mmCIF file with all atom_site columns, C-alpha atoms in Angstrom:
data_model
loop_
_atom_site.group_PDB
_atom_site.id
_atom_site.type_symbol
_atom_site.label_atom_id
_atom_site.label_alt_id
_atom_site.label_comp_id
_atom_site.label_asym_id
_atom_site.label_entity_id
_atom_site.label_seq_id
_atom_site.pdbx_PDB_ins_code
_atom_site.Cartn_x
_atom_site.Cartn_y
_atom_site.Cartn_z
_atom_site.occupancy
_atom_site.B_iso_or_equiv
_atom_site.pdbx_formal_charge
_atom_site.auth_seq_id
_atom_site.auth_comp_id
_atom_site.auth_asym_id
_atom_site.auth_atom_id
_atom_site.pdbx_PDB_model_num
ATOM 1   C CA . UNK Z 1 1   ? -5.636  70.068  16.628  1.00 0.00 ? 1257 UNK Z CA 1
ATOM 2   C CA . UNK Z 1 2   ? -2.900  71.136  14.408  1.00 0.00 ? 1258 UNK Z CA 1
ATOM 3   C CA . UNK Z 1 3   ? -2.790  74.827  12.678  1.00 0.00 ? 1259 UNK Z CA 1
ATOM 4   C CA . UNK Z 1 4   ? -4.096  75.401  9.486   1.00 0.00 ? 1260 UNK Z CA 1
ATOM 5   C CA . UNK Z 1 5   ? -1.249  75.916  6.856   1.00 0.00 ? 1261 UNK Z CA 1
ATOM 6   C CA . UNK Z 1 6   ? -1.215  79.679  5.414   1.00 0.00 ? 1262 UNK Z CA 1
ATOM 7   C CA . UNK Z 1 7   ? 0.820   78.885  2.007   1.00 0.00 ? 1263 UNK Z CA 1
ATOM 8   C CA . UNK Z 1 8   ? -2.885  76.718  0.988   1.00 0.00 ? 1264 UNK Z CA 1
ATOM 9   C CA . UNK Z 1 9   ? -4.494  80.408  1.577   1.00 0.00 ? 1265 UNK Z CA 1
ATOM 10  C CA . UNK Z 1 10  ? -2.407  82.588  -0.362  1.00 0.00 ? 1266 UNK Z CA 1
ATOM 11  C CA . UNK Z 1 11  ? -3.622  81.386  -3.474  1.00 0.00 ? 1267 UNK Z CA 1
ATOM 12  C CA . UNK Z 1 12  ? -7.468  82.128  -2.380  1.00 0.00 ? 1268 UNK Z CA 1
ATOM 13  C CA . UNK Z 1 13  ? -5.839  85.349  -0.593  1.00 0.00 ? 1269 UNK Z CA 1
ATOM 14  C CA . UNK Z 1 14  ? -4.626  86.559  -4.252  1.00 0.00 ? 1270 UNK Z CA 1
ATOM 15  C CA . UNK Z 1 15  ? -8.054  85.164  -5.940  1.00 0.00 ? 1271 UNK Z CA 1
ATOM 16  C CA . UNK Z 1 16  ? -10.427 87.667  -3.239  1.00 0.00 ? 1272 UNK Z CA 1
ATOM 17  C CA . UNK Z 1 17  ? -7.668  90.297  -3.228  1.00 0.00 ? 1273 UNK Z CA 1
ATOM 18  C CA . UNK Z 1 18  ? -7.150  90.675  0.367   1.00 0.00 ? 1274 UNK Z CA 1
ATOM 19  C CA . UNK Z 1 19  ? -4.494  89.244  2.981   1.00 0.00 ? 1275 UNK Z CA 1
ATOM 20  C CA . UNK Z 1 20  ? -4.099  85.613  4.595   1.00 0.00 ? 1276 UNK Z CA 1
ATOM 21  C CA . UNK Z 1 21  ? -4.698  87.494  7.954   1.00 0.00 ? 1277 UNK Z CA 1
ATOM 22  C CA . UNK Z 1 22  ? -7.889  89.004  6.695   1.00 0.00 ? 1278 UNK Z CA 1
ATOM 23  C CA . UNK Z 1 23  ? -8.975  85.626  5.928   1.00 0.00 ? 1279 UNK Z CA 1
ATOM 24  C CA . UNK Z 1 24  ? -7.933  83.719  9.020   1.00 0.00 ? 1280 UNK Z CA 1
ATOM 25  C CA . UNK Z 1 25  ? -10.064 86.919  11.061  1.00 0.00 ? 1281 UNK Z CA 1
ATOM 26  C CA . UNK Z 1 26  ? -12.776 87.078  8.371   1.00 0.00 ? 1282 UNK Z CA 1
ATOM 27  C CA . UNK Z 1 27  ? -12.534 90.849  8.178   1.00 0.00 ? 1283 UNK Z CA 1
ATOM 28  C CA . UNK Z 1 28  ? -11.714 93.166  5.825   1.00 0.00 ? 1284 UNK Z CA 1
ATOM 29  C CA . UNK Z 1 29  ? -8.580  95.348  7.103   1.00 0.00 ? 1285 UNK Z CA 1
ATOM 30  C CA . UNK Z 1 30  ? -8.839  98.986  7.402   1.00 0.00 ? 1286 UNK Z CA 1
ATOM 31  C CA . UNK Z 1 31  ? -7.278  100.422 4.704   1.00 0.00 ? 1287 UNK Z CA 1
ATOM 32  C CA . UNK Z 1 32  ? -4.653  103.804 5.485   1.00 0.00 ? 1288 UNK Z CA 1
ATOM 33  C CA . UNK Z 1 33  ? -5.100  106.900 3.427   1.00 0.00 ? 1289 UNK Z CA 1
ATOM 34  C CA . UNK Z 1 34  ? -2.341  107.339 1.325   1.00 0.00 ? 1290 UNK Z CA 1
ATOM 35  C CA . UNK Z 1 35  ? -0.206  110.817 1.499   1.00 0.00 ? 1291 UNK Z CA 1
ATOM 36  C CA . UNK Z 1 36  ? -0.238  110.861 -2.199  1.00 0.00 ? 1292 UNK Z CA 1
ATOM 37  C CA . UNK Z 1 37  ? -4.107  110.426 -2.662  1.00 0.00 ? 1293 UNK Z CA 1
ATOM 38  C CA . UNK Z 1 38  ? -4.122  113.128 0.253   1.00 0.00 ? 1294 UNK Z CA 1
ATOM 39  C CA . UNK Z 1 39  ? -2.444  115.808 -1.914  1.00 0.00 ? 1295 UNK Z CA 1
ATOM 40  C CA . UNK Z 1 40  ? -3.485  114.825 -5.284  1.00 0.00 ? 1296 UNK Z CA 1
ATOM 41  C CA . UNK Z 1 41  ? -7.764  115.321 -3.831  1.00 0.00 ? 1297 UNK Z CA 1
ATOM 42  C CA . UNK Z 1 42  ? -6.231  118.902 -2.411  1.00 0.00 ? 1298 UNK Z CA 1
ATOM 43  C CA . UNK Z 1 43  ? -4.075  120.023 -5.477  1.00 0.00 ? 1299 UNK Z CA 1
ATOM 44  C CA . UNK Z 1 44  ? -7.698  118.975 -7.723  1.00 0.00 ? 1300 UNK Z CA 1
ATOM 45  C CA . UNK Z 1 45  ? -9.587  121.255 -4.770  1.00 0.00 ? 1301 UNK Z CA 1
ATOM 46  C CA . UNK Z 1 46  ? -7.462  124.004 -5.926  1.00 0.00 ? 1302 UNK Z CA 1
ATOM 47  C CA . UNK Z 1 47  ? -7.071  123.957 -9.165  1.00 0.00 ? 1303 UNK Z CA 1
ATOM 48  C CA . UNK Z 1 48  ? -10.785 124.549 -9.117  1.00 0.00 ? 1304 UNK Z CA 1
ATOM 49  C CA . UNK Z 1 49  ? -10.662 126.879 -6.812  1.00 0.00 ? 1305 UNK Z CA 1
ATOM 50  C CA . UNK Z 1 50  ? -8.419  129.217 -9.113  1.00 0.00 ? 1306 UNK Z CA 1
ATOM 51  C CA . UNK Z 1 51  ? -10.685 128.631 -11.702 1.00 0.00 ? 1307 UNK Z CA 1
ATOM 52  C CA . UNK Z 1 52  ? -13.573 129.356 -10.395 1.00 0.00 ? 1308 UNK Z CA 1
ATOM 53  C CA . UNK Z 1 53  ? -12.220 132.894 -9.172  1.00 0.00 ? 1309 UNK Z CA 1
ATOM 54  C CA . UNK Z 1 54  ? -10.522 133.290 -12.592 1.00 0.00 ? 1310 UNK Z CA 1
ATOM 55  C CA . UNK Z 1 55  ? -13.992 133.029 -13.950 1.00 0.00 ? 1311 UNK Z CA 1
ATOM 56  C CA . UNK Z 1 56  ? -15.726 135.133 -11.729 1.00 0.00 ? 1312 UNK Z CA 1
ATOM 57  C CA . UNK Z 1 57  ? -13.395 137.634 -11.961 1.00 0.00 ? 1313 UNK Z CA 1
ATOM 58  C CA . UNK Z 1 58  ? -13.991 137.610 -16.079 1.00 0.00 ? 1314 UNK Z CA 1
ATOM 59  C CA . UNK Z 1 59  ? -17.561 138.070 -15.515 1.00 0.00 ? 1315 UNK Z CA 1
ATOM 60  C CA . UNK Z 1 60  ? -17.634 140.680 -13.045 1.00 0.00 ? 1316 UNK Z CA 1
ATOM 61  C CA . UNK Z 1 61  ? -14.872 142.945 -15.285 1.00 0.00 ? 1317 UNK Z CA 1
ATOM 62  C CA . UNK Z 1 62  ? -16.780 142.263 -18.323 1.00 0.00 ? 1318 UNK Z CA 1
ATOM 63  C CA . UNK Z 1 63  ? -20.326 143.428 -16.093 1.00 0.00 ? 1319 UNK Z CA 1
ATOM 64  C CA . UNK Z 1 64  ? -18.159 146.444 -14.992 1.00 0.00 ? 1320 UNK Z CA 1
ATOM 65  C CA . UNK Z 1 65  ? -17.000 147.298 -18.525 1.00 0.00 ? 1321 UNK Z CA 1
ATOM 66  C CA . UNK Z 1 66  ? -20.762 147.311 -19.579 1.00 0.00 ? 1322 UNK Z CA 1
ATOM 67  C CA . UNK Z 1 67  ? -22.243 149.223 -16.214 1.00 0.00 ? 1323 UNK Z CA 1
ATOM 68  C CA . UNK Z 1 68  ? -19.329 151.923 -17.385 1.00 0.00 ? 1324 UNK Z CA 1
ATOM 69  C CA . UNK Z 1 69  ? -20.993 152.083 -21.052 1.00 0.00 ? 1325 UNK Z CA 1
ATOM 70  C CA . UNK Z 1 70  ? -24.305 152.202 -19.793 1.00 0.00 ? 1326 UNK Z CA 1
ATOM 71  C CA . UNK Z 1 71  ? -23.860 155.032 -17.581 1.00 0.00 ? 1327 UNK Z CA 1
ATOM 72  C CA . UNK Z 1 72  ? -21.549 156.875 -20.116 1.00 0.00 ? 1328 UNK Z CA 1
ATOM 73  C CA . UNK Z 1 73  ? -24.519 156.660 -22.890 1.00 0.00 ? 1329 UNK Z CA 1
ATOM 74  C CA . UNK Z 1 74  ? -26.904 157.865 -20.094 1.00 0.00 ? 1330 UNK Z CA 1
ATOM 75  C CA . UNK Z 1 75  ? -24.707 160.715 -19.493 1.00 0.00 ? 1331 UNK Z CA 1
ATOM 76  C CA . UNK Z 1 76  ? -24.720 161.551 -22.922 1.00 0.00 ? 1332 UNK Z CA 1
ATOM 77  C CA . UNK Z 1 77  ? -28.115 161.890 -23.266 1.00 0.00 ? 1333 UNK Z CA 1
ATOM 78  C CA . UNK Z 1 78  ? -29.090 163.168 -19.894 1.00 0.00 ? 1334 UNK Z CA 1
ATOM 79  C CA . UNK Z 1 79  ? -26.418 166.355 -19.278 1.00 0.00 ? 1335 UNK Z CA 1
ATOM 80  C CA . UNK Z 1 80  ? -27.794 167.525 -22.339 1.00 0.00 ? 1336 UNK Z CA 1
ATOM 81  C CA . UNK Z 1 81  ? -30.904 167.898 -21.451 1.00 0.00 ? 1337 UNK Z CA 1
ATOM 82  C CA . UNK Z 1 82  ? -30.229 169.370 -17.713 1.00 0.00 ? 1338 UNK Z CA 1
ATOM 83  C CA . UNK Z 1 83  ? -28.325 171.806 -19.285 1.00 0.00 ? 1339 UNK Z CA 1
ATOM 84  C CA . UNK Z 1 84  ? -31.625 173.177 -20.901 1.00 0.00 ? 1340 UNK Z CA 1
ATOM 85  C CA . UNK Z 1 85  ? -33.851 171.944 -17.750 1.00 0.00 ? 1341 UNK Z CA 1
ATOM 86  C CA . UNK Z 1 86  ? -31.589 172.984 -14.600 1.00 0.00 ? 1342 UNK Z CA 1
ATOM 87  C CA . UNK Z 1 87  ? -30.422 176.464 -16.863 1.00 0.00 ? 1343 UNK Z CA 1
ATOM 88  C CA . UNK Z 1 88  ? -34.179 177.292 -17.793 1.00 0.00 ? 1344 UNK Z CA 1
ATOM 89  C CA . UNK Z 1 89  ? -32.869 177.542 -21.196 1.00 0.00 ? 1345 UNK Z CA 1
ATOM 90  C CA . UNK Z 1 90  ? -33.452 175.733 -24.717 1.00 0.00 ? 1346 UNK Z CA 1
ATOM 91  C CA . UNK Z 1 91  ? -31.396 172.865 -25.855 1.00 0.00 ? 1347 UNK Z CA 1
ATOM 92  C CA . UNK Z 1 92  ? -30.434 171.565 -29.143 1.00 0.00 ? 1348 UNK Z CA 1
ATOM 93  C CA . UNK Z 1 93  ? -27.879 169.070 -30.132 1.00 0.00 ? 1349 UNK Z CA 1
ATOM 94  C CA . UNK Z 1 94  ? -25.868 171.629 -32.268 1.00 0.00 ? 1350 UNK Z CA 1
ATOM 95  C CA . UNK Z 1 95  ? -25.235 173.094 -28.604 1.00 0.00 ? 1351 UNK Z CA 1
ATOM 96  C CA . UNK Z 1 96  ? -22.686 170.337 -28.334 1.00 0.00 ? 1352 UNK Z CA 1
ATOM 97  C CA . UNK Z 1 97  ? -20.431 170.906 -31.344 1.00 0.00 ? 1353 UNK Z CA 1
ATOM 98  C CA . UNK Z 1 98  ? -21.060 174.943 -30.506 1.00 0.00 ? 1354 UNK Z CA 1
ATOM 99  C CA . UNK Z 1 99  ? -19.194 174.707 -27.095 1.00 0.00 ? 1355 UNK Z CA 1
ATOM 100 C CA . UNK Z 1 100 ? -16.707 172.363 -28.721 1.00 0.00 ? 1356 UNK Z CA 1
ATOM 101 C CA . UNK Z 1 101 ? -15.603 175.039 -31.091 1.00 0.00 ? 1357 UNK Z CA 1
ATOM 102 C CA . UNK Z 1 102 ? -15.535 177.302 -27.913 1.00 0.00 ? 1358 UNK Z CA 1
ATOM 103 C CA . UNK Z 1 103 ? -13.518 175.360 -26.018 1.00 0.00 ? 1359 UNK Z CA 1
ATOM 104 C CA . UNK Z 1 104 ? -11.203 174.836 -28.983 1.00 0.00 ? 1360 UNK Z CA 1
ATOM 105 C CA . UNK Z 1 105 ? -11.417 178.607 -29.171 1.00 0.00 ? 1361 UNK Z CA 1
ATOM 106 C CA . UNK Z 1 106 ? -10.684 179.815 -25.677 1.00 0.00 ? 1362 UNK Z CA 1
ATOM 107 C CA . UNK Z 1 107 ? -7.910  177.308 -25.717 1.00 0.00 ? 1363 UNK Z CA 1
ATOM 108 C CA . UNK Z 1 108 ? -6.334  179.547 -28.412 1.00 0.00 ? 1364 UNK Z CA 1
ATOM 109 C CA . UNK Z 1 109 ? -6.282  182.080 -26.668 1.00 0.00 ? 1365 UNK Z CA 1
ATOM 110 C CA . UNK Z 1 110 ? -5.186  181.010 -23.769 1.00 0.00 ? 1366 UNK Z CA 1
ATOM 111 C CA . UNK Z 1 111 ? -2.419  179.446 -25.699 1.00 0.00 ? 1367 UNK Z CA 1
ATOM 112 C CA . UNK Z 1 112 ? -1.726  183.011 -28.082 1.00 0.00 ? 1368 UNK Z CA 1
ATOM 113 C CA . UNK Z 1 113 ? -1.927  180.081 -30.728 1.00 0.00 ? 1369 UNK Z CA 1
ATOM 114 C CA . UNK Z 1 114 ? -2.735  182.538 -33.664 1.00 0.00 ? 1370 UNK Z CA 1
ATOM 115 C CA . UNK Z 1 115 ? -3.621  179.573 -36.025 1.00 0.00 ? 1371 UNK Z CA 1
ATOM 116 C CA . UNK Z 1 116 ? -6.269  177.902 -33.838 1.00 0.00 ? 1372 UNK Z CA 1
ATOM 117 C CA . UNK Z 1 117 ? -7.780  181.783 -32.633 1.00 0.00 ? 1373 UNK Z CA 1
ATOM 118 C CA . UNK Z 1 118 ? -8.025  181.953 -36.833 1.00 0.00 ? 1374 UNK Z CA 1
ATOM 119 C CA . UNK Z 1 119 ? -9.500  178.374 -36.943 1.00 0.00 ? 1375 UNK Z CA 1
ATOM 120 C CA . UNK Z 1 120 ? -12.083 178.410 -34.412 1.00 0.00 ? 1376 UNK Z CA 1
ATOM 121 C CA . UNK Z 1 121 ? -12.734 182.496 -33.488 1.00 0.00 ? 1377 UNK Z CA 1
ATOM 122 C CA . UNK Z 1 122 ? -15.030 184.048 -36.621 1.00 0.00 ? 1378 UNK Z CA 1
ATOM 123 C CA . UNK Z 1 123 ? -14.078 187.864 -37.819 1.00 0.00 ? 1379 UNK Z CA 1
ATOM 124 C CA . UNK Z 1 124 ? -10.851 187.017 -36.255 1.00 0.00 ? 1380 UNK Z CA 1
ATOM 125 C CA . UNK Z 1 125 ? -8.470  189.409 -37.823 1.00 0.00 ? 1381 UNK Z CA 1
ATOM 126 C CA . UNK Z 1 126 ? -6.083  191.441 -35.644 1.00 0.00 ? 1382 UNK Z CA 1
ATOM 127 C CA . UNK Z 1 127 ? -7.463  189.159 -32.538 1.00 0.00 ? 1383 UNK Z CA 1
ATOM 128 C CA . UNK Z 1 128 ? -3.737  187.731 -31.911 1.00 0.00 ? 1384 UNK Z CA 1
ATOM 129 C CA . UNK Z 1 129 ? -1.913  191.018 -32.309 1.00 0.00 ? 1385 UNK Z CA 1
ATOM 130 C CA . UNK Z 1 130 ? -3.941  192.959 -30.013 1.00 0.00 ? 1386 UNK Z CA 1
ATOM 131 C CA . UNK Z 1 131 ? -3.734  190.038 -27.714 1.00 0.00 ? 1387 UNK Z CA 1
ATOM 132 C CA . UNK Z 1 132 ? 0.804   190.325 -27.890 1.00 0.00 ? 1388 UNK Z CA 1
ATOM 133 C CA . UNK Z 1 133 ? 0.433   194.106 -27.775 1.00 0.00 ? 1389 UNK Z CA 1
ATOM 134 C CA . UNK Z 1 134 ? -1.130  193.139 -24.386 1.00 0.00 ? 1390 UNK Z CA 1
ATOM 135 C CA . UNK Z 1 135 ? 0.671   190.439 -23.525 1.00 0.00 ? 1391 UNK Z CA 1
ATOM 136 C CA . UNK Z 1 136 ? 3.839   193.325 -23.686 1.00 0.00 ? 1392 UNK Z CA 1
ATOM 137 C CA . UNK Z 1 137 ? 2.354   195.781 -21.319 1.00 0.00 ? 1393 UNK Z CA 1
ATOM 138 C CA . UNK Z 1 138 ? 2.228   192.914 -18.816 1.00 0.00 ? 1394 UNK Z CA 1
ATOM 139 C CA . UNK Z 1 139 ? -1.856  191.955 -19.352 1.00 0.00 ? 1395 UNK Z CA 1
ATOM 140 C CA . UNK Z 1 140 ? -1.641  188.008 -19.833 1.00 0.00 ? 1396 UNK Z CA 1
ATOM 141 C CA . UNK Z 1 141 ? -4.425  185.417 -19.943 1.00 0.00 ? 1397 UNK Z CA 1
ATOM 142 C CA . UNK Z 1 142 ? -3.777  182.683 -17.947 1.00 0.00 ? 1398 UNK Z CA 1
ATOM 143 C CA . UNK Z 1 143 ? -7.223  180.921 -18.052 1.00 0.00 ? 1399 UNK Z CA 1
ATOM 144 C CA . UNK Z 1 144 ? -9.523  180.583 -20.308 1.00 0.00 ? 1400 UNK Z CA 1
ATOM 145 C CA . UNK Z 1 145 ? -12.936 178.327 -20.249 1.00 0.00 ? 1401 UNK Z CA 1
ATOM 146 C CA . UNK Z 1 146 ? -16.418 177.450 -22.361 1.00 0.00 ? 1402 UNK Z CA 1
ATOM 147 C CA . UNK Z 1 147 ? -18.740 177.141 -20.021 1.00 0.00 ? 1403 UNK Z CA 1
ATOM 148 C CA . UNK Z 1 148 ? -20.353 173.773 -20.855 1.00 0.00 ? 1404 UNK Z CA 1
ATOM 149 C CA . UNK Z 1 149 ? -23.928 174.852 -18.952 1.00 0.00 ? 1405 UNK Z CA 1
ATOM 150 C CA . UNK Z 1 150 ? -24.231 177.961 -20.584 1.00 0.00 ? 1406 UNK Z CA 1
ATOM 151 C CA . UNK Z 1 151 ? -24.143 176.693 -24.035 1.00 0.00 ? 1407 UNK Z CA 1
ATOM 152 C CA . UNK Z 1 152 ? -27.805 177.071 -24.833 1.00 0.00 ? 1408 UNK Z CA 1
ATOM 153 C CA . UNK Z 1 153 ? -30.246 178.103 -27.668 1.00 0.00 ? 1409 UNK Z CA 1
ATOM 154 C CA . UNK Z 1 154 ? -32.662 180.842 -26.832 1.00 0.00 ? 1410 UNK Z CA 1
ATOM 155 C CA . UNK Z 1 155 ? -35.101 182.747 -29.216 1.00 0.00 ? 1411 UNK Z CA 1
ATOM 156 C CA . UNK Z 1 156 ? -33.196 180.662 -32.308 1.00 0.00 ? 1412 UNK Z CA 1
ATOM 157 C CA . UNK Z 1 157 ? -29.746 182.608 -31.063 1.00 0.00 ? 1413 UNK Z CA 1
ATOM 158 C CA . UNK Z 1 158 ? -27.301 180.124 -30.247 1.00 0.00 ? 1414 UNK Z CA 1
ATOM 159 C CA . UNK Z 1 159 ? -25.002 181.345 -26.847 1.00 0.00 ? 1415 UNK Z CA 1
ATOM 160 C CA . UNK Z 1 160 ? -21.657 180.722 -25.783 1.00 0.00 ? 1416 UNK Z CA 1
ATOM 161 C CA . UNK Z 1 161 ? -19.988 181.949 -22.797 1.00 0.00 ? 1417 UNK Z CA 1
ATOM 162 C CA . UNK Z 1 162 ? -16.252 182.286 -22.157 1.00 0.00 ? 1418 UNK Z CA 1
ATOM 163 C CA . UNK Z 1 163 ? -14.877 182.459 -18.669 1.00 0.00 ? 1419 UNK Z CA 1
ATOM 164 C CA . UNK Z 1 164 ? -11.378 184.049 -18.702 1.00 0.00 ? 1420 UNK Z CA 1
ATOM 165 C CA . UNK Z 1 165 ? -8.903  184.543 -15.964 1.00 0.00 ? 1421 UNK Z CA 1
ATOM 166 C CA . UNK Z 1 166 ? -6.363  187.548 -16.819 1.00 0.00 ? 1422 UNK Z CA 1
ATOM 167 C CA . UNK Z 1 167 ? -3.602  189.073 -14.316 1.00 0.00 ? 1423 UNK Z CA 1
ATOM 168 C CA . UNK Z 1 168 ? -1.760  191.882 -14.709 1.00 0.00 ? 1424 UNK Z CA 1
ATOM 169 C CA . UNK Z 1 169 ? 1.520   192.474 -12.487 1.00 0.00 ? 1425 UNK Z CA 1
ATOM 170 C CA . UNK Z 1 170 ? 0.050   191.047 -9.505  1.00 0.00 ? 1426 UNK Z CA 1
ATOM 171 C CA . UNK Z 1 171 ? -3.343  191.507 -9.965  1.00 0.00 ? 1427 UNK Z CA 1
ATOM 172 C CA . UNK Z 1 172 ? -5.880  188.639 -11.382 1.00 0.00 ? 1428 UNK Z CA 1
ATOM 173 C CA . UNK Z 1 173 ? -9.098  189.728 -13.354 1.00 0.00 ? 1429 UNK Z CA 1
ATOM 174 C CA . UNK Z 1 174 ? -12.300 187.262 -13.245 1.00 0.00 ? 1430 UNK Z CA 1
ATOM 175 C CA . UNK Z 1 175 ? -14.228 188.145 -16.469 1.00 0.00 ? 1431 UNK Z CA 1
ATOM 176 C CA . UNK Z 1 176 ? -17.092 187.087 -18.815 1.00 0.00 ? 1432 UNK Z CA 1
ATOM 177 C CA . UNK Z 1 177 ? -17.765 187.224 -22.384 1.00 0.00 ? 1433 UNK Z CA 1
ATOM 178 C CA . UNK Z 1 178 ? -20.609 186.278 -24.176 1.00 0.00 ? 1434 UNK Z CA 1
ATOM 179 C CA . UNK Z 1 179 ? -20.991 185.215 -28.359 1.00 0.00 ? 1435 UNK Z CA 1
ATOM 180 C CA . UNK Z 1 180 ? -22.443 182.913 -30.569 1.00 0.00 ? 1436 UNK Z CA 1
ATOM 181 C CA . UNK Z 1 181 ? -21.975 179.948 -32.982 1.00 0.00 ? 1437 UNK Z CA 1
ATOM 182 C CA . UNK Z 1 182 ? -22.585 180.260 -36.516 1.00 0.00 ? 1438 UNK Z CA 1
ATOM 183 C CA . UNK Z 1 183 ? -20.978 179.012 -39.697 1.00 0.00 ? 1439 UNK Z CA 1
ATOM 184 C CA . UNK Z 1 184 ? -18.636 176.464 -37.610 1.00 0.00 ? 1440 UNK Z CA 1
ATOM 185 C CA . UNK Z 1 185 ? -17.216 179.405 -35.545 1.00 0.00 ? 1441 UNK Z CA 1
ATOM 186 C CA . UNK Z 1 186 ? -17.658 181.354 -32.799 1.00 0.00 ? 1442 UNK Z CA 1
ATOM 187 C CA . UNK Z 1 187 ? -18.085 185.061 -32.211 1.00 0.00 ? 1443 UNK Z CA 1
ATOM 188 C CA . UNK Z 1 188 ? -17.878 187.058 -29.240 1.00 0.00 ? 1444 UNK Z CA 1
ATOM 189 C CA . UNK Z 1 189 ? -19.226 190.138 -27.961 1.00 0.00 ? 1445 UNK Z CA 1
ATOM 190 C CA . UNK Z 1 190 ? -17.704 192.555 -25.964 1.00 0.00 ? 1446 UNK Z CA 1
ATOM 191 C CA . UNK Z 1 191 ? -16.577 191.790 -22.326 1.00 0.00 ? 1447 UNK Z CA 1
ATOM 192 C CA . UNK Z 1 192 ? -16.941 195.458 -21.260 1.00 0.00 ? 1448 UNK Z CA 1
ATOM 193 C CA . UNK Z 1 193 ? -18.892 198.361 -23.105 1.00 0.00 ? 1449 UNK Z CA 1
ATOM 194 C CA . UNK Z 1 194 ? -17.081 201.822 -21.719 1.00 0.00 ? 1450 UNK Z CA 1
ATOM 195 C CA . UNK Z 1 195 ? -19.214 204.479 -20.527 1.00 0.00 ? 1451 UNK Z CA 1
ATOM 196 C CA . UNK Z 1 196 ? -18.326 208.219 -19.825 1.00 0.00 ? 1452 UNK Z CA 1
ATOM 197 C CA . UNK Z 1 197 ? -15.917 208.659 -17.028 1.00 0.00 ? 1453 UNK Z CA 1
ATOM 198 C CA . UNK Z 1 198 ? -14.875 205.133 -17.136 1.00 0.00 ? 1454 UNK Z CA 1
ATOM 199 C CA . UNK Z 1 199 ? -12.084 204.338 -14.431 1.00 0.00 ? 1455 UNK Z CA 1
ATOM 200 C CA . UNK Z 1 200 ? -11.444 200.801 -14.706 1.00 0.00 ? 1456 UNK Z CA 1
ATOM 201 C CA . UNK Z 1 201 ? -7.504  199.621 -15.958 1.00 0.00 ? 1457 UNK Z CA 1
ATOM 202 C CA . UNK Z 1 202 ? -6.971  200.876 -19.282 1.00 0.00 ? 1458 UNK Z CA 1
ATOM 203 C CA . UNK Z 1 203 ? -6.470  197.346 -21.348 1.00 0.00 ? 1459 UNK Z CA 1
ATOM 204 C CA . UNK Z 1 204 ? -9.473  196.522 -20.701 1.00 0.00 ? 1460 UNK Z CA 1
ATOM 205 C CA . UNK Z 1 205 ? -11.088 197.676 -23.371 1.00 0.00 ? 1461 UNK Z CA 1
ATOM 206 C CA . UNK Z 1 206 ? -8.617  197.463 -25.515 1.00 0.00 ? 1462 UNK Z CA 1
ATOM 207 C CA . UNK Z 1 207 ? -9.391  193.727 -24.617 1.00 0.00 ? 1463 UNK Z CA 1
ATOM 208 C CA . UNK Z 1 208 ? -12.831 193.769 -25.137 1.00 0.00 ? 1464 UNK Z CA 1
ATOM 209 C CA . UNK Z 1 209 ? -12.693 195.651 -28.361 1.00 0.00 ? 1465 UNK Z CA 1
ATOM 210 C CA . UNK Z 1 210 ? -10.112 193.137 -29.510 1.00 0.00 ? 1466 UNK Z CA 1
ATOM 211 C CA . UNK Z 1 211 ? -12.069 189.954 -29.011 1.00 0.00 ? 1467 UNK Z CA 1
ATOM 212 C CA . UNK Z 1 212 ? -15.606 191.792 -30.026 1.00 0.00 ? 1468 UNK Z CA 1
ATOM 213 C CA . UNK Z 1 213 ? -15.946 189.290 -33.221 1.00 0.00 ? 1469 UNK Z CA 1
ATOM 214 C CA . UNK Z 1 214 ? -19.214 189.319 -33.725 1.00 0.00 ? 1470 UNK Z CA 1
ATOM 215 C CA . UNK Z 1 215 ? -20.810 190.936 -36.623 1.00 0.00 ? 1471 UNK Z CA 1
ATOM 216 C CA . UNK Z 1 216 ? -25.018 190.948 -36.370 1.00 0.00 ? 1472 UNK Z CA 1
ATOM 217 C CA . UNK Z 1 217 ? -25.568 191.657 -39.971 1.00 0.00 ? 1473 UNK Z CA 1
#
């Protein structure tokens, strides 16, 4: 018995699509992965892999971006209304622009900007004199603060408080001063009323008398 001649399969070899030997064994041969298919399938892996982080990334910065809106908006509406609940005093909304204008105003001072003390401090005439005359004897301010949580409306009287840090030589003075808001200004009261036999520095009435703004008529 004589072998079969393999040039009469290569024509049905080509018509199945396989190999003469994978006719001749009747078996399909197994087939090698390719390197290229290899790194194609993980370069495609990838790819989606950067896009899915990409795209989580977007959405968790964009639910970031709204958390930090919705919690600004709730501050907005809730210190407000601890500042009335915690203080045991009123609130209004004019409280807000009221300790704006007092910040703006103890800023001024702080500053010895004589425009802004005119701006924002009512009655203020001879304020930023007194406050060089002062400043020349050695008296500075070197803080000055509106107290956010003091800001409050009680009996229809609309208080501000300023919180001001002054040193002379080397000596630093922790005082208070009280006004109000009316007419898109603020006007304070006196820090210190002297009494009979008073023994305290002597600019310090001479302070108090010069920021003393406001007028109750």
């Amino acid at each position: 018995m004589c072998a079969p001649d393999i040039a009469l399969l290569e024509p049905l070899a080509q018509t199945l699509d396989a190999t003469v030997l994978e006719l001749i064994s009747g078996a399909r041969a197994k087939q090698e992965t390719r390197p290229e298919n290899v790194d194609s399938a993980v370069q495609e892996v990838l790819r989606y892999s950067e896009q899915e982080i990409t795209r989580k990334g977007k959405t968790i910065r964009k639910r970031s971006l709204l958390a930090a809106v919705g919690v600004c908006l709730a501050l907005l509406l809730a210190l407000p209304v601890l500042n009335g609940t915690l203080g045991g005093d009123g609130f209004a909304w004019r409280c807000i622009p009221a300790w704006l204008c007092a910040r703006n105003a103890a800023r001024a001072l702080e500053d010895y900007d004589k425009e802004g003390i005119e701006h924002y401090i009512g009655n203020a005439g001879g304020i930023y004199e007194a406050l060089e005359e002062l400043r020349e004897q050695g008296v500075v301010i070197r803080n000055a603060e509106a107290s956010f949580s003091r800001t409050r409306l009680d009996d229809m009287f609309l208080f501000t408080e300023l919180e001001l840090t002054v040193q002379q030589e080397s000596i630093t003075y922790l005082l208070t001063c009280q006004g109000t808001w009316r007419n898109g200004k603020v006007e304070w009261m006196q820090i210190y009323v002297p009494s009979v036999g008073y023994d305290g520095p002597e600019w310090l009435p001479q302070l108090s008398e010069a920021l003393a703004t406001y007028d109750p008529g």
